[in-house]
Amino acid sequence: MEKVTGHPRLYRRGTKYYHRAAIPVDIADTYPKSEETSSLKTSDYKEALKLVRVEAARVDGLFAAHRQRLALEQQPPLQELTDEQIKHIEEVYYWHLLDEDEDVRLEQFEGRSFEEYSEDGDHFEDVARHGYARGEAGVFFRGEAEEVLSWENVNLRLAANSPSWPKAVRALQKAVIRASKAKRSRSEGEPVDTPPMPEAATSGPQQARPIHGRGGPTLSEISAEWLAEKTQTDWVPKTANEHRVWMKHFIAIAGDKALPDYNKADARAFKQLLLRLPANWGKLPPIRELSLKAAADKAHELGMPPMSAANRNKALTRVGSFWTWADKHYDDCPNNPFKGMTDKSRSLAKEERHPFSTEELRKIFSAPMYAGCLTARRWSEPGPLIQRDAGRYWVPLIGLFTGARAGEIIQLYTTDVREEHGVLFFDINKLEEDKRIKTPNAKRWIPVHPTLVDLGLMKHVAQRRHEGQLRLFPEMKMGSDGYYSSPFSKHFSRFLKSIKVKSAKNAFHSFRHNFEDACRNSDVEAEVRDTMQGHGASGMAGRYGWGYFLAKLDREMKKLRYDGLDLSHLGPADAATDNQQAAE
């Protein structure tokens, strides 16, 4: 199924469009499906854009209802229902039956005949009357009562042994009998309006929040609100899941308390545990079945190396970000207990990933992927096929000559390779919904290096435009975590291993270090170098007019060279012609 632009949930399979939504991370563990997918039953793009919004609203309603059910399950059950609550249940069910009947008639009885639909209604009424007359609940109506109590405009949790269950069932049976009379009148041609949806009951015993310490909602309740908000506004699924998992671990260690009951001691205890916990502890046989605390204790006992300071800081930051959010939303939020808890890394950032050596770059760009492979699938075996139309051919080359991140390159649209003021450049932006940039400064322009032109990049751009493709590398799909870079990173790691270049200190990000070193060696101005890497574009944009600044970037980019690296064997002979055609 192919992702389509215009709406984050719009996909296409063949000629048909689909709505496809990942399950929000805060309910992923309990939701009955791994994703919500449904056909929009159209091949028309404009119509699909309208329909996908309607379907997205419906599915969001399903997610909201599931969250409500989960919240209801966490509250103490009522022992009895009031008379008003029982009457409310009856009116809600009565409204539901007439509203459903109206929809069925509008849909021409959903494939049944008018007579068949009437017979089904008569049978339903007979079952209700039988139970109502004898005071019998029956399996169906008991299950129906459990369902209705969980509805948004009812929202009541009743104890399993409550004496109010028979009363709730009887209210539903009464609603069926009343609704059957109304539906019969409709079938006879009498206009019968569906009443307005009943508002939620406001009187009677209310569901009480569990009281912890000083009272009020607990951390698990408030963090669920935080996760839901951030998932809808800022985070991709991968980011949201990381925050959810680490918050869950923190609650397991510190306890589920009201916000004012947390302090520095809780954060310090959590950090002390992380100092003993190995990386990927959930995958290590001696400790993977243990709780977080037990795993940390056992790992320390066995002398297993703990996670790196960078990973530990990430976990502390994930949980600490909640308190920053809570401080803006809750009056009684304490000072962030995680403030100052992260450690300064002993190594400089540039030491965390190494650039590729010149010899390693030679191996990368003379591998079968570039010199010729057997087939697209057997890309590591020598053969006659050179995949100049493939993203995995171009992305490393663009990375080498731009210093851009993998995700920034893979998400490029054909319109993002532009020309202004006589300069050909990559426009790194997030104008479309499927794009992401790491920081505000990451929005930038990077001139296309002459070597990329010589190697035939513009022929690839022209071909994608001719095909009507929106993205420059449409075959490179987004990962389930919401990042284009995730699937490619796995491929690139396998690629490096296949040519015996992979080490613990290199990855695609190494090209970013190669670019920076090459800029220094080529006497590219530091401020321009920083701008092209997304470190200071905003300041530079304010200092120069865009036309002059772009020309300056281009002059500096043309200085860039990689001494000892010859890539001329990769370029097609007609690259200059291709460049002219693409620009036109």
XYZ file of C-alpha atoms in Angstrom:
584
model
C 0.000 0.000 0.000
C 1.532 3.322 -1.125
C 1.456 6.519 0.966
C -0.185 9.424 -0.876
C 0.290 13.110 -0.151
C -2.541 15.417 0.832
C -3.549 13.720 4.078
C -1.383 11.745 6.532
C -3.782 8.772 6.422
C -4.349 8.581 2.666
C -2.951 5.510 0.881
C -3.395 3.825 -2.467
C -3.413 0.174 -3.451
C -3.561 -0.221 -7.199
C -6.115 2.346 -8.354
C -8.158 2.427 -5.127
C -7.631 4.829 -2.221
C -7.646 3.778 1.415
C -7.722 5.294 4.879
C -4.942 3.830 7.033
C -4.200 4.844 10.629
C -1.659 3.523 13.092
C -3.051 2.871 16.554
C -2.044 5.703 18.941
C 0.719 4.550 21.242
C -1.227 5.248 24.420
C -3.798 2.576 23.499
C -1.713 0.312 21.248
C -1.305 -2.364 23.907
C -5.054 -2.751 24.468
C -6.647 -1.883 21.122
C -8.069 -4.946 19.323
C -6.352 -4.160 16.001
C -2.800 -3.417 14.933
C -4.066 -0.641 12.631
C -7.324 0.786 11.273
C -7.549 0.341 7.503
C -10.608 0.816 5.304
C -11.281 1.293 1.609
C -12.593 4.683 0.492
C -14.103 2.919 -2.541
C -12.919 5.489 -5.039
C -10.140 5.912 -7.586
C -10.605 9.676 -7.765
C -7.957 11.593 -5.810
C -10.077 14.670 -5.078
C -12.978 12.564 -3.853
C -10.570 10.479 -1.754
C -9.303 13.636 -0.032
C -12.855 14.427 1.069
C -13.699 10.887 2.111
C -10.479 10.306 4.052
C -11.244 13.263 6.325
C -14.654 11.825 7.137
C -13.198 8.384 7.786
C -10.383 9.845 9.905
C -12.947 11.570 12.113
C -14.856 8.294 12.500
C -11.719 6.359 13.428
C -10.588 9.065 15.846
C -13.963 8.572 17.496
C -13.168 4.867 17.889
C -9.834 5.743 19.480
C -11.498 8.222 21.829
C -14.133 5.671 22.829
C -11.417 3.111 23.554
C -9.546 5.599 25.733
C -12.750 6.312 27.589
C -13.322 2.627 28.224
C -9.769 2.273 29.528
C -10.229 5.265 31.824
C -13.506 3.808 33.037
C -11.826 0.504 33.868
C -9.326 2.312 36.101
C -12.061 3.871 38.225
C -13.729 2.134 41.176
C -17.077 0.573 40.137
C -20.419 1.834 41.332
C -22.337 -0.485 43.642
C -25.733 0.781 42.501
C -27.318 3.028 39.883
C -29.739 5.790 40.737
C -33.228 5.919 39.224
C -32.119 8.864 37.116
C -29.135 6.938 35.734
C -31.340 3.951 34.847
C -33.801 6.249 33.061
C -30.885 7.860 31.233
C -29.710 4.433 30.033
C -33.182 3.749 28.649
C -33.348 7.078 26.788
C -29.857 6.672 25.311
C -30.693 3.194 24.016
C -34.057 4.379 22.656
C -32.287 7.174 20.767
C -29.704 4.712 19.459
C -32.361 2.308 18.107
C -34.274 5.034 16.242
C -31.085 6.654 14.931
C -29.886 3.259 13.668
C -33.287 2.609 12.065
C -33.109 5.930 10.209
C -29.663 5.049 8.825
C -30.809 1.587 7.707
C -33.753 3.040 5.811
C -31.519 5.614 4.117
C -29.215 2.762 3.058
C -32.136 0.853 1.525
C -32.127 -1.746 4.324
C -28.489 -2.754 3.674
C -29.244 -5.458 1.135
C -32.376 -6.815 2.800
C -35.914 -6.353 1.565
C -38.357 -4.120 3.414
C -40.256 -7.225 4.525
C -37.118 -8.987 5.800
C -36.116 -5.913 7.808
C -39.587 -5.695 9.342
C -39.502 -9.389 10.297
C -36.116 -8.934 11.993
C -37.534 -6.022 13.968
C -40.569 -8.037 15.041
C -38.335 -10.846 16.285
C -36.175 -8.405 18.270
C -39.299 -6.956 19.869
C -40.596 -10.441 20.758
C -37.330 -11.278 22.550
C -37.487 -7.998 24.481
C -41.147 -8.460 25.440
C -40.512 -12.050 26.544
C -37.698 -10.993 28.869
C -39.506 -7.892 30.106
C -42.660 -9.858 31.003
C -40.734 -12.543 32.908
C -38.042 -10.357 34.454
C -35.343 -12.294 32.587
C -32.120 -10.690 31.435
C -30.762 -13.213 28.958
C -27.204 -13.305 27.589
C -27.869 -10.807 24.799
C -29.356 -8.033 26.907
C -26.777 -8.454 29.686
C -24.020 -8.002 27.109
C -25.893 -5.090 25.563
C -26.167 -3.429 28.980
C -22.413 -3.754 29.518
C -21.833 -2.130 26.135
C -24.278 0.757 26.674
C -22.807 1.599 30.073
C -19.432 2.192 28.372
C -20.848 4.640 25.801
C -19.553 8.205 25.909
C -22.864 9.759 26.990
C -23.381 7.101 29.697
C -19.874 6.310 30.936
C -20.671 4.285 34.049
C -18.819 1.335 35.520
C -21.050 -0.966 37.506
C -19.781 -3.608 39.922
C -20.245 -7.150 38.590
C -22.405 -8.159 41.568
C -24.461 -4.970 41.644
C -28.230 -5.399 42.191
C -28.713 -2.701 39.512
C -27.904 -5.020 36.597
C -31.469 -6.380 36.277
C -32.773 -2.813 36.347
C -30.360 -1.741 33.600
C -31.361 -4.724 31.451
C -35.037 -3.992 32.013
C -34.466 -0.382 30.918
C -33.009 -1.616 27.622
C -35.906 -4.035 27.051
C -38.349 -1.206 27.673
C -36.458 0.966 25.162
C -36.722 -1.811 22.534
C -40.474 -2.097 23.021
C -40.948 1.670 22.745
C -38.660 1.922 19.714
C -40.432 -0.989 17.981
C -43.709 0.909 18.119
C -42.049 3.980 16.608
C -40.359 1.928 13.861
C -43.675 0.261 13.021
C -45.224 3.695 12.548
C -42.384 4.600 10.199
C -42.997 1.405 8.236
C -46.631 2.430 7.866
C -45.585 5.760 6.417
C -45.975 7.845 9.545
C -43.191 10.413 10.131
C -41.495 9.738 13.464
C -38.524 11.933 14.366
C -35.458 10.555 16.083
C -35.107 12.430 19.385
C -31.936 14.410 20.134
C -29.072 12.421 21.596
C -29.479 12.513 25.414
C -26.834 14.458 27.267
C -24.686 12.652 29.820
C -26.314 12.364 33.252
C -25.026 14.975 35.675
C -26.589 13.925 38.974
C -26.389 10.842 41.153
C -23.245 9.065 42.322
C -20.283 10.067 40.222
C -17.225 8.018 39.390
C -14.584 8.944 41.943
C -10.897 9.314 41.066
C -8.570 7.157 43.096
C -7.000 9.233 45.852
C -3.241 9.068 46.286
C -1.258 11.147 48.754
C -2.519 14.697 48.469
C -5.374 13.705 46.136
C -6.092 14.568 42.543
C -5.366 12.695 39.306
C -2.385 10.366 39.279
C 0.690 10.468 37.084
C -0.587 7.611 34.905
C -3.802 9.526 34.208
C -2.098 12.825 33.433
C 0.685 11.236 31.386
C -1.972 9.524 29.241
C -3.372 12.992 28.524
C 0.146 14.229 27.710
C 0.829 11.329 25.339
C -2.494 11.764 23.563
C -1.915 15.487 23.014
C 1.683 15.176 21.836
C 0.849 12.250 19.539
C -1.754 14.382 17.794
C 0.421 17.491 17.520
C 4.161 16.818 17.577
C 5.318 13.231 17.745
C 5.651 10.455 15.213
C 4.780 6.960 16.524
C 8.407 6.088 17.292
C 8.915 9.186 19.452
C 5.590 8.729 21.208
C 6.334 5.093 21.979
C 9.727 5.950 23.487
C 8.107 8.497 25.811
C 5.321 6.087 26.739
C 7.691 3.217 27.537
C 10.052 5.252 29.723
C 7.194 6.926 31.581
C 5.740 3.480 32.248
C 9.106 2.369 33.678
C 9.350 5.469 35.861
C 5.882 4.884 37.321
C 6.818 1.261 38.016
C 9.801 2.469 40.073
C 8.440 5.621 41.739
C 4.798 4.590 42.079
C 1.628 6.089 40.634
C 1.034 9.207 42.728
C -0.474 12.662 42.454
C 1.890 15.236 40.902
C 2.728 17.102 44.151
C 3.948 13.841 45.712
C 6.978 13.541 43.391
C 10.363 15.043 44.198
C 14.073 14.822 43.413
C 14.401 11.572 45.347
C 12.125 9.832 42.812
C 14.158 11.073 39.854
C 17.431 10.207 41.597
C 16.243 6.655 42.346
C 15.266 6.214 38.698
C 18.658 7.442 37.528
C 20.458 5.105 39.936
C 18.572 2.199 38.418
C 19.522 3.284 34.887
C 23.179 3.368 35.940
C 22.948 -0.414 36.405
C 20.665 -1.272 33.487
C 22.222 -2.557 30.219
C 21.206 -1.286 26.803
C 18.500 -3.389 25.131
C 17.942 -5.204 28.419
C 14.592 -6.501 27.191
C 16.411 -8.656 24.616
C 19.134 -10.132 26.856
C 18.365 -13.744 27.905
C 19.513 -13.544 31.557
C 17.280 -10.553 32.374
C 14.672 -10.028 29.647
C 11.864 -11.671 31.608
C 12.518 -9.635 34.757
C 10.988 -6.391 35.954
C 13.013 -3.227 35.404
C 14.403 -3.130 38.951
C 15.091 -6.862 39.062
C 16.802 -6.667 35.653
C 19.047 -3.817 36.818
C 19.983 -5.664 40.016
C 20.673 -8.930 38.180
C 22.716 -7.194 35.460
C 24.840 -5.478 38.125
C 25.328 -8.808 39.884
C 26.450 -10.466 36.620
C 28.781 -7.601 35.768
C 26.930 -6.708 32.560
C 27.969 -3.313 31.125
C 25.355 -0.578 31.652
C 23.813 1.490 28.894
C 25.784 4.442 27.555
C 25.504 7.897 29.071
C 23.794 9.040 25.853
C 21.074 6.384 26.150
C 20.658 7.065 29.860
C 20.299 10.780 29.181
C 17.711 10.043 26.526
C 15.605 8.064 29.005
C 15.874 10.809 31.638
C 14.976 13.456 29.079
C 11.946 11.458 27.865
C 10.450 11.371 31.359
C 11.623 14.873 32.232
C 9.817 16.369 29.234
C 6.514 15.376 30.829
C 7.141 17.702 33.776
C 7.848 20.613 31.443
C 4.465 19.999 29.809
C 2.672 19.437 33.134
C 3.991 22.709 34.530
C 2.050 24.543 31.812
C -1.158 22.564 32.377
C -1.438 21.917 36.147
C -1.285 24.447 38.966
C 0.008 21.971 41.550
C 2.873 20.615 39.430
C 6.172 20.597 41.367
C 9.455 21.793 39.912
C 10.768 19.371 37.325
C 12.411 16.638 39.455
C 14.557 15.630 36.467
C 16.131 19.067 35.996
C 19.922 18.697 36.066
C 19.787 14.872 36.144
C 21.408 14.263 32.765
C 25.169 13.759 32.589
C 27.624 15.468 30.304
C 29.006 12.990 27.813
C 32.709 12.296 28.172
C 33.127 12.184 24.396
C 32.606 15.039 21.971
C 29.691 14.739 19.578
C 32.035 14.310 16.631
C 33.568 11.268 18.332
C 30.238 9.458 18.562
C 30.268 8.758 14.816
C 33.420 8.551 12.716
C 33.632 9.798 9.137
C 34.407 7.198 6.501
C 38.055 7.043 5.529
C 38.973 7.739 1.893
C 39.578 4.013 1.389
C 36.166 3.212 2.861
C 34.535 5.742 0.534
C 36.275 4.068 -2.406
C 34.850 0.696 -1.306
C 31.355 2.140 -0.885
C 31.209 3.730 -4.337
C 32.859 0.814 -6.155
C 30.578 -1.809 -4.575
C 28.195 -3.812 -6.822
C 25.480 -1.275 -6.006
C 27.511 1.239 -8.076
C 29.763 -0.899 -10.279
C 26.982 -3.319 -11.255
C 24.928 -5.852 -9.316
C 23.220 -9.100 -10.282
C 19.602 -7.973 -9.710
C 17.767 -5.351 -7.655
C 17.264 -7.914 -4.896
C 20.790 -9.331 -5.135
C 22.442 -5.931 -4.906
C 25.525 -7.224 -3.073
C 26.524 -9.631 -5.880
C 28.456 -8.409 -8.964
C 26.494 -8.290 -12.207
C 25.416 -6.092 -15.117
C 22.699 -3.985 -13.401
C 23.472 -0.418 -12.296
C 20.455 1.030 -10.512
C 20.840 4.691 -11.419
C 17.089 5.151 -11.007
C 17.053 3.857 -7.404
C 17.024 5.954 -4.273
C 19.533 3.721 -2.506
C 21.975 4.529 -5.342
C 21.540 8.306 -5.036
C 20.946 8.897 -1.327
C 24.557 8.120 -0.224
C 25.948 10.275 -3.030
C 23.706 13.198 -2.084
C 24.651 12.672 1.566
C 28.337 12.847 0.686
C 27.961 16.128 -1.200
C 25.410 17.900 1.036
C 25.951 16.636 4.587
C 22.145 16.227 4.777
C 20.535 13.603 6.985
C 19.145 10.459 5.355
C 15.555 11.363 6.150
C 15.977 14.863 4.708
C 17.182 13.376 1.417
C 14.681 10.528 1.133
C 11.691 12.813 1.725
C 12.657 15.209 -1.100
C 9.956 16.002 -3.652
C 10.847 16.579 -7.293
C 9.892 20.227 -6.729
C 12.531 20.440 -3.995
C 15.321 20.374 -6.596
C 15.044 23.973 -7.730
C 16.860 26.726 -9.548
C 16.838 30.403 -8.550
C 19.254 33.220 -9.375
C 21.068 30.790 -11.656
C 21.789 28.365 -8.803
C 20.585 24.757 -8.725
C 19.818 23.696 -5.141
C 18.038 21.286 -2.790
C 15.227 22.894 -0.795
C 15.087 21.120 2.592
C 11.633 21.934 3.955
C 8.564 20.443 5.584
C 5.893 21.909 3.332
C 4.209 18.518 2.860
C 2.689 16.524 5.722
C 4.993 13.521 5.288
C 8.153 15.613 5.785
C 10.060 16.202 9.004
C 13.010 18.384 9.935
C 15.020 18.035 13.122
C 15.183 21.719 14.113
C 13.888 25.056 12.737
C 17.365 25.745 11.324
C 17.225 22.476 9.385
C 14.959 24.244 6.886
C 17.596 25.367 4.399
C 18.875 25.530 0.821
C 21.895 23.461 -0.233
C 23.410 24.034 -3.685
C 23.733 20.948 -5.867
C 27.443 20.119 -6.098
C 28.791 19.936 -9.679
C 29.837 16.312 -9.122
C 26.190 15.298 -8.590
C 25.312 17.011 -11.861
C 28.165 15.227 -13.631
C 26.962 11.892 -12.234
C 23.524 12.382 -13.807
C 21.350 13.389 -10.880
C 19.291 15.766 -12.989
C 18.444 12.948 -15.390
C 16.893 11.143 -12.447
C 14.998 14.307 -11.446
C 13.729 14.813 -14.989
C 12.596 11.192 -15.234
C 10.616 11.358 -11.992
C 8.943 14.578 -13.130
C 8.107 13.011 -16.498
C 6.495 10.067 -14.680
C 4.352 12.467 -12.657
C 5.925 11.366 -9.392
C 5.687 13.741 -6.440
C 8.654 12.346 -4.522
C 12.164 12.092 -5.907
C 12.532 8.564 -4.510
C 8.946 7.221 -4.385
C 10.029 3.596 -3.951
C 11.588 4.409 -0.561
C 8.710 3.927 1.874
C 8.152 5.470 5.276
C 8.807 3.199 8.234
C 6.104 2.210 10.712
C 7.667 4.696 13.148
C 6.878 7.635 10.839
C 10.453 8.137 9.565
C 11.639 7.589 5.985
C 15.143 7.013 7.298
C 14.359 3.924 9.396
C 14.011 1.274 6.634
C 16.933 2.768 4.702
C 19.206 2.820 7.752
C 18.766 -0.941 8.108
C 19.551 -1.439 4.423
C 22.614 0.816 4.601
C 23.948 -1.064 7.612
C 23.605 -4.352 5.664
C 25.290 -2.681 2.705
C 28.296 -1.608 4.795
C 28.596 -5.111 6.243
C 28.475 -6.637 2.747
C 31.609 -4.683 1.744
C 33.283 -5.178 5.157
C 33.251 -1.476 6.054
C 30.754 -1.512 8.947
C 31.988 -0.653 12.426
C 30.406 0.389 15.697
C 31.324 4.001 14.967
C 30.030 4.471 11.428
C 26.607 4.715 9.807
C 24.931 6.922 7.212
C 25.447 9.847 9.587
C 29.179 9.442 8.928
C 28.658 11.205 5.582
C 27.692 14.274 7.586
C 31.118 14.204 9.264
C 32.801 13.564 5.905
C 31.091 16.628 4.476
C 32.137 18.807 7.390
C 35.768 17.639 7.194
C 35.813 18.135 3.419
C 34.452 21.668 3.838
C 37.266 22.499 6.255
C 39.886 20.964 3.973
C 38.440 22.881 1.013
C 38.467 26.220 2.888
C 34.685 26.578 2.808
C 33.728 29.426 5.150
C 32.646 28.206 8.573
C 29.367 30.149 8.632
C 28.431 28.785 5.201
C 29.370 25.268 6.256
C 27.162 25.571 9.336
C 24.297 26.946 7.277
C 24.425 24.102 4.747
C 24.338 21.590 7.601
C 21.413 23.339 9.249
C 23.300 24.818 12.205
C 22.733 28.498 11.544
C 20.523 29.166 8.537
C 18.152 31.510 10.342
C 20.884 33.910 11.375
C 22.473 33.891 7.947
C 19.131 34.398 6.211
C 18.613 37.515 8.279
C 22.068 38.836 7.452
C 21.901 38.540 3.663
C 19.265 38.914 0.990
C 18.283 35.469 -0.232
C 19.545 36.047 -3.781
C 23.005 37.122 -2.681
C 23.152 34.493 0.031
C 22.266 31.650 -2.345
C 24.960 32.760 -4.752
C 27.447 32.839 -1.868
C 26.453 29.315 -0.829
C 26.967 28.141 -4.398
C 30.432 29.714 -4.659
C 31.493 28.026 -1.446
C 29.930 24.672 -2.419
C 31.941 24.644 -5.663
C 35.134 24.711 -3.567
C 34.221 21.388 -1.980
C 36.480 18.481 -2.973
C 37.317 15.025 -1.683
C 41.023 14.553 -2.192
C 41.915 11.030 -3.275
C 38.317 10.072 -4.196
C 37.561 9.641 -7.904
C 33.899 9.061 -8.775
C 34.131 9.702 -12.518
C 33.423 6.032 -13.232
C 29.835 6.531 -11.998
C 28.732 9.313 -14.336
C 26.849 8.886 -17.627
C 28.393 10.570 -20.641
C 25.307 12.706 -21.310
C 24.984 14.140 -17.785
C 25.356 17.731 -18.968
C 22.525 17.267 -21.476
C 20.387 15.654 -18.794
C 20.985 18.637 -16.527
C 19.849 21.076 -19.231
C 16.669 19.047 -19.935
C 15.756 18.878 -16.252
C 16.264 22.613 -15.749
C 13.948 23.279 -18.705
